[in-house]
PDB file of C-alpha atoms and ligand atoms in Angstrom:
ATOM      1  CA  MET A   1      36.488   5.772  -2.240  1.00  0.00           C
ATOM      2  CA  ASP A   2      39.787   6.676  -3.699  1.00  0.00           C
ATOM      3  CA  VAL A   3      42.295   9.081  -1.598  1.00  0.00           C
ATOM      4  CA  GLN A   4      41.874  12.100  -3.171  1.00  0.00           C
ATOM      5  CA  ARG A   5      45.539  14.713  -2.509  1.00  0.00           C
ATOM      6  CA  ILE A   6      45.025  17.872  -2.169  1.00  0.00           C
ATOM      7  CA  VAL A   7      46.869  21.099  -1.312  1.00  0.00           C
ATOM      8  CA  ILE A   8      45.256  23.766   0.930  1.00  0.00           C
ATOM      9  CA  LYS A   9      46.988  27.682   1.120  1.00  0.00           C
ATOM     10  CA  VAL A  10      46.010  30.184   3.377  1.00  0.00           C
ATOM     11  CA  GLY A  11      46.751  33.423   2.593  1.00  0.00           C
ATOM     12  CA  SER A  12      48.057  35.588   5.500  1.00  0.00           C
ATOM     13  CA  HIS A  13      45.401  38.434   5.738  1.00  0.00           C
ATOM     14  CA  VAL A  14      42.862  35.507   6.924  1.00  0.00           C
ATOM     15  CA  LEU A  15      45.748  34.275   9.459  1.00  0.00           C
ATOM     16  CA  THR A  16      46.384  36.854  11.299  1.00  0.00           C
ATOM     17  CA  GLU A  17      44.138  39.627  12.989  1.00  0.00           C
ATOM     18  CA  ASN A  18      45.693  43.473  14.569  1.00  0.00           C
ATOM     19  CA  GLY A  19      49.274  41.721  13.564  1.00  0.00           C
ATOM     20  CA  THR A  20      48.868  38.668  15.149  1.00  0.00           C
ATOM     21  CA  ILE A  21      48.017  36.027  14.430  1.00  0.00           C
ATOM     22  CA  ALA A  22      44.238  34.871  14.065  1.00  0.00           C
ATOM     23  CA  LYS A  23      43.570  32.331  16.024  1.00  0.00           C
ATOM     24  CA  MET A  24      40.458  31.066  15.770  1.00  0.00           C
ATOM     25  CA  ARG A  25      41.184  30.918  12.281  1.00  0.00           C
ATOM     26  CA  MET A  26      43.539  28.766  12.560  1.00  0.00           C
ATOM     27  CA  LEU A  27      41.291  26.539  14.477  1.00  0.00           C
ATOM     28  CA  SER A  28      38.773  27.065  11.845  1.00  0.00           C
ATOM     29  CA  LEU A  29      41.532  25.849   9.229  1.00  0.00           C
ATOM     30  CA  VAL A  30      42.709  22.943  11.557  1.00  0.00           C
ATOM     31  CA  GLU A  31      38.641  21.511  11.556  1.00  0.00           C
ATOM     32  CA  LEU A  32      38.609  22.033   7.829  1.00  0.00           C
ATOM     33  CA  ILE A  33      41.359  19.861   7.936  1.00  0.00           C
ATOM     34  CA  VAL A  34      40.140  17.258  10.302  1.00  0.00           C
ATOM     35  CA  THR A  35      36.955  16.495   8.170  1.00  0.00           C
ATOM     36  CA  LEU A  36      38.497  16.575   4.961  1.00  0.00           C
ATOM     37  CA  LYS A  37      41.399  13.933   6.292  1.00  0.00           C
ATOM     38  CA  ALA A  38      37.669  12.008   7.515  1.00  0.00           C
ATOM     39  CA  HIS A  39      36.203  12.576   3.647  1.00  0.00           C
ATOM     40  CA  LYS A  40      38.869  10.581   2.327  1.00  0.00           C
ATOM     41  CA  TYR A  41      41.115  13.667   1.171  1.00  0.00           C
ATOM     42  CA  GLU A  42      44.723  14.121   1.456  1.00  0.00           C
ATOM     43  CA  VAL A  43      45.855  17.302   2.532  1.00  0.00           C
ATOM     44  CA  ILE A  44      49.353  19.542   2.389  1.00  0.00           C
ATOM     45  CA  LEU A  45      48.486  23.017   3.886  1.00  0.00           C
ATOM     46  CA  VAL A  46      50.178  25.862   2.361  1.00  0.00           C
ATOM     47  CA  SER A  47      50.638  28.457   5.032  1.00  0.00           C
ATOM     48  CA  SER A  48      51.237  31.953   5.196  1.00  0.00           C
ATOM     49  CA  GLY A  49      51.645  33.782   8.510  1.00  0.00           C
ATOM     50  CA  ALA A  50      56.062  33.628   9.836  1.00  0.00           C
ATOM     51  CA  VAL A  51      56.720  37.250   9.007  1.00  0.00           C
ATOM     52  CA  ALA A  52      53.089  38.075  11.229  1.00  0.00           C
ATOM     53  CA  ALA A  53      54.400  35.852  13.517  1.00  0.00           C
ATOM     54  CA  GLY A  54      57.261  37.315  14.114  1.00  0.00           C
ATOM     55  CA  HIS A  55      56.467  40.366  14.931  1.00  0.00           C
ATOM     56  CA  THR A  56      54.328  39.676  17.370  1.00  0.00           C
ATOM     57  CA  LEU A  57      57.533  38.825  19.354  1.00  0.00           C
ATOM     58  CA  LEU A  58      59.615  41.770  17.789  1.00  0.00           C
ATOM     59  CA  PRO A  59      58.137  44.096  16.102  1.00  0.00           C
ATOM     60  CA  LEU A  60      60.856  45.511  13.619  1.00  0.00           C
ATOM     61  CA  ASP A  61      59.388  47.207  10.661  1.00  0.00           C
ATOM     62  CA  ARG A  62      58.321  45.314   7.992  1.00  0.00           C
ATOM     63  CA  GLU A  63      58.669  47.063   5.533  1.00  0.00           C
ATOM     64  CA  ASN A  64      62.437  45.848   4.921  1.00  0.00           C
ATOM     65  CA  ILE A  65      63.139  43.114   3.339  1.00  0.00           C
ATOM     66  CA  ALA A  66      65.284  41.796   5.460  1.00  0.00           C
ATOM     67  CA  ASN A  67      63.439  42.772   9.139  1.00  0.00           C
ATOM     68  CA  ARG A  68      61.048  40.256   7.663  1.00  0.00           C
ATOM     69  CA  GLN A  69      63.217  37.893   6.391  1.00  0.00           C
ATOM     70  CA  ALA A  70      64.262  38.099  10.383  1.00  0.00           C
ATOM     71  CA  LEU A  71      60.968  38.000  12.012  1.00  0.00           C
ATOM     72  CA  ALA A  72      60.039  34.755   8.950  1.00  0.00           C
ATOM     73  CA  ALA A  73      62.697  33.185  10.706  1.00  0.00           C
ATOM     74  CA  ILE A  74      61.628  34.564  14.472  1.00  0.00           C
ATOM     75  CA  GLY A  75      57.679  33.638  13.602  1.00  0.00           C
ATOM     76  CA  GLN A  76      58.128  30.430  11.360  1.00  0.00           C
ATOM     77  CA  PRO A  77      59.106  27.989  14.439  1.00  0.00           C
ATOM     78  CA  LEU A  78      55.866  29.760  16.536  1.00  0.00           C
ATOM     79  CA  LEU A  79      53.865  29.284  13.664  1.00  0.00           C
ATOM     80  CA  LEU A  80      54.028  25.973  13.712  1.00  0.00           C
ATOM     81  CA  LYS A  81      53.862  25.409  17.554  1.00  0.00           C
ATOM     82  CA  MET A  82      50.560  26.456  17.484  1.00  0.00           C
ATOM     83  CA  TYR A  83      49.284  24.809  14.630  1.00  0.00           C
ATOM     84  CA  GLN A  84      50.629  21.993  16.478  1.00  0.00           C
ATOM     85  CA  GLU A  85      48.752  22.486  19.374  1.00  0.00           C
ATOM     86  CA  LYS A  86      45.975  22.677  17.875  1.00  0.00           C
ATOM     87  CA  PHE A  87      46.019  19.375  15.224  1.00  0.00           C
ATOM     88  CA  SER A  88      47.280  17.330  18.479  1.00  0.00           C
ATOM     89  CA  LYS A  89      43.301  18.410  20.013  1.00  0.00           C
ATOM     90  CA  PHE A  90      42.495  15.809  17.256  1.00  0.00           C
ATOM     91  CA  ASP A  91      45.602  13.410  18.573  1.00  0.00           C
ATOM     92  CA  ILE A  92      46.520  14.304  14.364  1.00  0.00           C
ATOM     93  CA  LEU A  93      50.256  15.320  13.588  1.00  0.00           C
ATOM     94  CA  CYS A  94      52.314  18.088  11.959  1.00  0.00           C
ATOM     95  CA  SER A  95      55.135  19.061  10.236  1.00  0.00           C
ATOM     96  CA  GLN A  96      56.998  21.406   8.729  1.00  0.00           C
ATOM     97  CA  VAL A  97      58.285  21.597   5.226  1.00  0.00           C
ATOM     98  CA  LEU A  98      61.075  24.738   4.452  1.00  0.00           C
ATOM     99  CA  LEU A  99      60.777  25.314   0.003  1.00  0.00           C
ATOM    100  CA  SER A 100      62.407  27.466  -1.743  1.00  0.00           C
ATOM    101  CA  SER A 101      61.800  28.055  -5.466  1.00  0.00           C
ATOM    102  CA  ASP A 102      64.812  26.914  -7.050  1.00  0.00           C
ATOM    103  CA  VAL A 103      63.764  23.163  -5.422  1.00  0.00           C
ATOM    104  CA  PHE A 104      61.097  23.007  -8.417  1.00  0.00           C
ATOM    105  CA  ASP A 105      64.234  23.637 -10.844  1.00  0.00           C
ATOM    106  CA  SER A 106      65.541  20.825 -10.033  1.00  0.00           C
ATOM    107  CA  THR A 107      63.973  17.456 -10.968  1.00  0.00           C
ATOM    108  CA  GLU A 108      66.444  15.754  -8.512  1.00  0.00           C
ATOM    109  CA  HIS A 109      65.205  18.473  -5.680  1.00  0.00           C
ATOM    110  CA  ILE A 110      61.772  17.818  -6.081  1.00  0.00           C
ATOM    111  CA  ASP A 111      61.855  14.009  -6.485  1.00  0.00           C
ATOM    112  CA  HIS A 112      63.535  13.996  -2.777  1.00  0.00           C
ATOM    113  CA  ALA A 113      60.616  16.824  -1.243  1.00  0.00           C
ATOM    114  CA  LYS A 114      58.528  14.648  -3.103  1.00  0.00           C
ATOM    115  CA  VAL A 115      59.608  11.509  -1.327  1.00  0.00           C
ATOM    116  CA  ALA A 116      58.998  13.093   1.759  1.00  0.00           C
ATOM    117  CA  ILE A 117      55.708  14.500   1.782  1.00  0.00           C
ATOM    118  CA  ASP A 118      54.752  11.395   0.404  1.00  0.00           C
ATOM    119  CA  THR A 119      56.379   9.508   3.629  1.00  0.00           C
ATOM    120  CA  LEU A 120      54.522  12.232   5.929  1.00  0.00           C
ATOM    121  CA  LEU A 121      51.004  11.502   4.489  1.00  0.00           C
ATOM    122  CA  GLU A 122      51.546   7.492   3.976  1.00  0.00           C
ATOM    123  CA  ASN A 123      52.257   7.951   7.881  1.00  0.00           C
ATOM    124  CA  ASP A 124      48.445  10.266   8.292  1.00  0.00           C
ATOM    125  CA  VAL A 125      50.993  13.055   8.871  1.00  0.00           C
ATOM    126  CA  VAL A 126      50.104  17.153   7.452  1.00  0.00           C
ATOM    127  CA  PRO A 127      53.042  18.254   5.770  1.00  0.00           C
ATOM    128  CA  ILE A 128      52.805  22.226   6.588  1.00  0.00           C
ATOM    129  CA  ILE A 129      55.026  24.297   3.463  1.00  0.00           C
ATOM    130  CA  ASN A 130      55.660  27.744   3.870  1.00  0.00           C
ATOM    131  CA  GLU A 131      58.395  29.370   1.655  1.00  0.00           C
ATOM    132  CA  ASN A 132      62.015  28.706   3.246  1.00  0.00           C
ATOM    133  CA  ASP A 133      62.738  33.295   3.970  1.00  0.00           C
ATOM    134  CA  THR A 134      66.280  32.917   4.649  1.00  0.00           C
ATOM    135  CA  VAL A 135      67.404  31.586   1.556  1.00  0.00           C
ATOM    136  CA  SER A 136      64.784  32.294  -0.937  1.00  0.00           C
ATOM    137  CA  ILE A 137      62.719  35.350  -0.312  1.00  0.00           C
ATOM    138  CA  GLU A 138      60.598  35.848  -3.825  1.00  0.00           C
ATOM    139  CA  GLU A 139      57.023  34.350  -1.882  1.00  0.00           C
ATOM    140  CA  LEU A 140      58.059  37.149   1.144  1.00  0.00           C
ATOM    141  CA  VAL A 141      58.768  39.750  -1.684  1.00  0.00           C
ATOM    142  CA  PHE A 142      56.088  39.088  -3.736  1.00  0.00           C
ATOM    143  CA  GLY A 143      53.423  36.360  -4.276  1.00  0.00           C
ATOM    144  CA  ASP A 144      52.625  35.574  -0.259  1.00  0.00           C
ATOM    145  CA  ASN A 145      52.326  31.865  -1.220  1.00  0.00           C
ATOM    146  CA  ASP A 146      50.417  31.499  -4.244  1.00  0.00           C
ATOM    147  CA  ARG A 147      52.886  30.917  -6.578  1.00  0.00           C
ATOM    148  CA  LEU A 148      54.221  28.751  -4.655  1.00  0.00           C
ATOM    149  CA  SER A 149      51.374  26.437  -3.917  1.00  0.00           C
ATOM    150  CA  ALA A 150      50.798  26.278  -7.256  1.00  0.00           C
ATOM    151  CA  HIS A 151      54.258  24.197  -7.533  1.00  0.00           C
ATOM    152  CA  VAL A 152      53.523  22.106  -4.631  1.00  0.00           C
ATOM    153  CA  ALA A 153      50.098  21.092  -6.513  1.00  0.00           C
ATOM    154  CA  HIS A 154      51.446  20.353  -9.091  1.00  0.00           C
ATOM    155  CA  HIS A 155      54.973  18.837  -8.354  1.00  0.00           C
ATOM    156  CA  PHE A 156      53.639  17.060  -5.674  1.00  0.00           C
ATOM    157  CA  ASP A 157      50.563  15.318  -7.187  1.00  0.00           C
ATOM    158  CA  ALA A 158      47.440  17.349  -6.031  1.00  0.00           C
ATOM    159  CA  ARG A 159      44.725  17.607  -7.726  1.00  0.00           C
ATOM    160  CA  LEU A 160      43.499  20.181  -6.728  1.00  0.00           C
ATOM    161  CA  LEU A 161      45.080  23.445  -5.169  1.00  0.00           C
ATOM    162  CA  VAL A 162      42.158  25.470  -2.555  1.00  0.00           C
ATOM    163  CA  ILE A 163      43.169  28.930  -2.047  1.00  0.00           C
ATOM    164  CA  LEU A 164      41.800  30.715   1.028  1.00  0.00           C
ATOM    165  CA  SER A 165      41.799  34.458   0.815  1.00  0.00           C
ATOM    166  CA  ASP A 166      40.513  37.439   2.011  1.00  0.00           C
ATOM    167  CA  ILE A 167      38.117  37.410  -1.373  1.00  0.00           C
ATOM    168  CA  ASP A 168      35.451  34.476  -1.494  1.00  0.00           C
ATOM    169  CA  ALA A 169      35.680  34.335  -5.005  1.00  0.00           C
ATOM    170  CA  PHE A 170      37.329  35.908  -8.411  1.00  0.00           C
ATOM    171  CA  TYR A 171      34.966  39.213  -9.678  1.00  0.00           C
ATOM    172  CA  ASP A 172      34.935  40.547 -13.126  1.00  0.00           C
ATOM    173  CA  LYS A 173      36.999  43.509 -11.243  1.00  0.00           C
ATOM    174  CA  ASP A 174      37.555  44.569  -8.321  1.00  0.00           C
ATOM    175  CA  PRO A 175      34.507  44.063  -5.736  1.00  0.00           C
ATOM    176  CA  ASN A 176      36.321  46.227  -3.189  1.00  0.00           C
ATOM    177  CA  ARG A 177      36.394  49.165  -5.554  1.00  0.00           C
ATOM    178  CA  TYR A 178      32.872  48.224  -7.212  1.00  0.00           C
ATOM    179  CA  ASP A 179      29.768  47.923  -5.652  1.00  0.00           C
ATOM    180  CA  ASP A 180      28.428  46.437  -9.107  1.00  0.00           C
ATOM    181  CA  ALA A 181      30.908  43.245  -9.076  1.00  0.00           C
ATOM    182  CA  LYS A 182      29.854  39.443 -10.251  1.00  0.00           C
ATOM    183  CA  ARG A 183      31.642  36.829  -9.199  1.00  0.00           C
ATOM    184  CA  ARG A 184      32.774  33.974 -11.646  1.00  0.00           C
ATOM    185  CA  ALA A 185      31.303  30.742 -10.473  1.00  0.00           C
ATOM    186  CA  VAL A 186      33.936  28.513 -12.892  1.00  0.00           C
ATOM    187  CA  VAL A 187      36.745  30.415 -14.282  1.00  0.00           C
ATOM    188  CA  THR A 188      37.735  28.141 -18.204  1.00  0.00           C
ATOM    189  CA  HIS A 189      40.315  30.182 -19.569  1.00  0.00           C
ATOM    190  CA  ILE A 190      42.643  33.732 -17.806  1.00  0.00           C
ATOM    191  CA  THR A 191      43.070  36.328 -20.687  1.00  0.00           C
ATOM    192  CA  GLN A 192      46.358  38.089 -20.420  1.00  0.00           C
ATOM    193  CA  GLU A 193      45.269  41.324 -19.951  1.00  0.00           C
ATOM    194  CA  GLU A 194      44.104  39.670 -16.106  1.00  0.00           C
ATOM    195  CA  LEU A 195      47.315  38.423 -15.938  1.00  0.00           C
ATOM    196  CA  ASN A 196      49.145  41.637 -15.972  1.00  0.00           C
ATOM    197  CA  ALA A 197      46.575  43.230 -14.242  1.00  0.00           C
ATOM    198  CA  GLU A 198      47.566  45.820 -11.745  1.00  0.00           C
ATOM    199  CA  HIS A 199      49.350  43.749  -8.156  1.00  0.00           C
ATOM    200  CA  THR A 200      46.731  44.796  -5.275  1.00  0.00           C
ATOM    201  CA  PRO A 201      48.122  43.272  -2.388  1.00  0.00           C
ATOM    202  CA  ASN A 202      45.160  45.290   0.191  1.00  0.00           C
ATOM    203  CA  ASN A 203      47.316  44.347   3.512  1.00  0.00           C
ATOM    204  CA  VAL A 204      50.114  44.887   5.574  1.00  0.00           C
ATOM    205  CA  PHE A 205      50.942  41.794   5.676  1.00  0.00           C
ATOM    206  CA  ALA A 206      49.654  40.355   2.042  1.00  0.00           C
ATOM    207  CA  THR A 207      51.990  40.280  -0.478  1.00  0.00           C
ATOM    208  CA  GLY A 208      49.592  38.638  -3.221  1.00  0.00           C
ATOM    209  CA  GLY A 209      46.690  40.481  -4.629  1.00  0.00           C
ATOM    210  CA  ILE A 210      43.659  38.866  -6.998  1.00  0.00           C
ATOM    211  CA  VAL A 211      47.115  38.807  -9.938  1.00  0.00           C
ATOM    212  CA  THR A 212      49.035  35.612  -8.345  1.00  0.00           C
ATOM    213  CA  LYS A 213      45.884  33.686  -7.655  1.00  0.00           C
ATOM    214  CA  LEU A 214      45.014  33.997 -11.744  1.00  0.00           C
ATOM    215  CA  GLN A 215      48.954  33.109 -12.450  1.00  0.00           C
ATOM    216  CA  ALA A 216      48.777  29.913 -10.072  1.00  0.00           C
ATOM    217  CA  ALA A 217      44.890  29.169 -11.850  1.00  0.00           C
ATOM    218  CA  ASP A 218      46.893  29.737 -15.202  1.00  0.00           C
ATOM    219  CA  TYR A 219      49.670  27.327 -14.082  1.00  0.00           C
ATOM    220  CA  LEU A 220      47.497  25.080 -12.778  1.00  0.00           C
ATOM    221  CA  MET A 221      45.080  24.884 -15.712  1.00  0.00           C
ATOM    222  CA  LYS A 222      47.921  24.594 -18.303  1.00  0.00           C
ATOM    223  CA  ARG A 223      49.078  21.227 -16.101  1.00  0.00           C
ATOM    224  CA  GLY A 224      45.288  19.393 -16.275  1.00  0.00           C
ATOM    225  CA  ARG A 225      44.892  20.778 -12.218  1.00  0.00           C
ATOM    226  CA  GLU A 226      41.981  22.317 -11.042  1.00  0.00           C
ATOM    227  CA  MET A 227      42.658  25.593  -8.207  1.00  0.00           C
ATOM    228  CA  PHE A 228      39.415  26.376  -6.148  1.00  0.00           C
ATOM    229  CA  LEU A 229      39.799  30.228  -4.946  1.00  0.00           C
ATOM    230  CA  ALA A 230      37.252  30.838  -1.656  1.00  0.00           C
ATOM    231  CA  SER A 231      36.526  32.522   1.454  1.00  0.00           C
ATOM    232  CA  GLY A 232      39.371  31.834   4.200  1.00  0.00           C
ATOM    233  CA  PHE A 233      37.310  34.285   7.114  1.00  0.00           C
ATOM    234  CA  ASN A 234      34.805  31.784   6.262  1.00  0.00           C
ATOM    235  CA  LEU A 235      34.494  27.742   4.742  1.00  0.00           C
ATOM    236  CA  SER A 236      31.199  27.056   4.093  1.00  0.00           C
ATOM    237  CA  ASP A 237      31.477  27.230   0.571  1.00  0.00           C
ATOM    238  CA  VAL A 238      34.806  24.942   0.237  1.00  0.00           C
ATOM    239  CA  LYS A 239      32.971  22.550   2.850  1.00  0.00           C
ATOM    240  CA  ALA A 240      30.294  22.524   0.597  1.00  0.00           C
ATOM    241  CA  LEU A 241      32.169  21.679  -2.618  1.00  0.00           C
ATOM    242  CA  LEU A 242      34.896  19.429  -1.149  1.00  0.00           C
ATOM    243  CA  VAL A 243      32.490  17.649   1.789  1.00  0.00           C
ATOM    244  CA  ASP A 244      28.472  17.722  -0.061  1.00  0.00           C
ATOM    245  CA  GLY A 245      30.378  17.627  -3.476  1.00  0.00           C
ATOM    246  CA  GLU A 246      28.071  21.400  -4.572  1.00  0.00           C
ATOM    247  CA  HIS A 247      29.716  24.940  -5.522  1.00  0.00           C
ATOM    248  CA  VAL A 248      27.453  27.712  -3.728  1.00  0.00           C
ATOM    249  CA  GLY A 249      29.857  30.095  -3.455  1.00  0.00           C
ATOM    250  CA  GLY A 250      34.011  30.558  -4.809  1.00  0.00           C
ATOM    251  CA  THR A 251      35.996  30.865  -8.118  1.00  0.00           C
ATOM    252  CA  LEU A 252      36.460  26.731  -9.794  1.00  0.00           C
ATOM    253  CA  PHE A 253      39.259  27.114 -11.963  1.00  0.00           C
ATOM    254  CA  LYS A 254      38.896  24.157 -14.713  1.00  0.00           C
ATOM    255  CA  ALA A 255      40.201  24.262 -18.071  1.00  0.00           C
TER     256      ALA A 255
HETATM  257  P1  ADP B 301      45.497  36.544   0.369  1.00  0.00           P
HETATM  258  O1  ADP B 301      46.001  37.651   2.123  1.00  0.00           O
HETATM  259  O2  ADP B 301      43.734  36.676   1.077  1.00  0.00           O
HETATM  260  O3  ADP B 301      46.105  36.017  -0.375  1.00  0.00           O
HETATM  261  P2  ADP B 301      45.013  39.065  -1.157  1.00  0.00           P
HETATM  262  O4  ADP B 301      44.717  40.375   0.135  1.00  0.00           O
HETATM  263  O5  ADP B 301      46.862  39.492  -1.281  1.00  0.00           O
HETATM  264  O6  ADP B 301      44.363  37.772  -0.818  1.00  0.00           O
HETATM  265  O7  ADP B 301      44.071  39.400  -2.794  1.00  0.00           O
HETATM  266  C1  ADP B 301      42.713  39.451  -2.713  1.00  0.00           C
HETATM  267  C2  ADP B 301      42.157  40.915  -3.269  1.00  0.00           C
HETATM  268  O8  ADP B 301      42.355  41.310  -4.433  1.00  0.00           O
HETATM  269  C3  ADP B 301      40.674  41.519  -2.823  1.00  0.00           C
HETATM  270  O9  ADP B 301      40.855  41.699  -1.743  1.00  0.00           O
HETATM  271  C4  ADP B 301      40.462  42.361  -3.434  1.00  0.00           C
HETATM  272  O10 ADP B 301      40.772  43.911  -3.114  1.00  0.00           O
HETATM  273  C5  ADP B 301      41.688  42.333  -4.579  1.00  0.00           C
HETATM  274  N1  ADP B 301      41.060  41.735  -5.906  1.00  0.00           N
HETATM  275  C6  ADP B 301      41.296  42.864  -7.463  1.00  0.00           C
HETATM  276  N2  ADP B 301      40.736  42.801  -8.341  1.00  0.00           N
HETATM  277  C7  ADP B 301      39.835  41.359  -7.884  1.00  0.00           C
HETATM  278  C8  ADP B 301      38.889  40.512  -8.871  1.00  0.00           C
HETATM  279  N3  ADP B 301      39.231  41.327  -9.766  1.00  0.00           N
HETATM  280  N4  ADP B 301      38.438  39.760  -7.857  1.00  0.00           N
HETATM  281  C9  ADP B 301      38.621  38.870  -7.152  1.00  0.00           C
HETATM  282  N5  ADP B 301      39.400  40.177  -6.039  1.00  0.00           N
HETATM  283  C10 ADP B 301      40.089  41.432  -6.944  1.00  0.00           C
END
């Protein structure tokens, strides 16, 4: 079987619980990545959660952007330490790659970053990417790494971006507000109206909402790549798709 490169993005809502890092969920995510690696996937992880991790050490007011930058700087090493501990249970090395959005404006910088990512993956190391929030606050302010992960998938040549969210799929309307919302299993086109819909992040640490996920999906579909939106609380849908090839739940965006 050919090795398939994929990017998995996990949002802050999934990784945090009551203001701290949700350790069991992080372990489940690490176990998923270990399973996928055994099934011939190369996995790049894009992880939020640095601000929440920092907040457990120094409870600054998160409403303030400068404080969030500071919290990300404090929390990023702690977040990576937690990942390292969990991956080491499986004898797997992980690594930290901090990117700012302007990296993707320069082919030279993209090439440098890709060489590093390729080398990590060739050596069986899991790259864990996050925005470098001290120099670039785009995703910290808005996006929660949804956009960053789409750039990562495209420029580092992954076939598929998996977004693990607090929501288990894309619905025809917000399922947290409408009981009769219906899941869209496969989406082949995203309308302008959907792309311009109101941003409704629903958690103090999260800054994305469904719109930045649709923007990520649109960006990737226009470039011949795919995106899968599934639950980060229950990983059975993503396992079914990637390990068993069965699309049970979640939304596949595929042009
Ligand atoms: P995460 O923190 O996991 O990245 P967000 O909480 O930022 O995710 O965004 C997902 C939220 O978007 C859902 O909890 C849901 O309330 C909201 N939402 C709005 N419209 C929709 C829709 N059509 N389908 C799915 N979720 C939607």
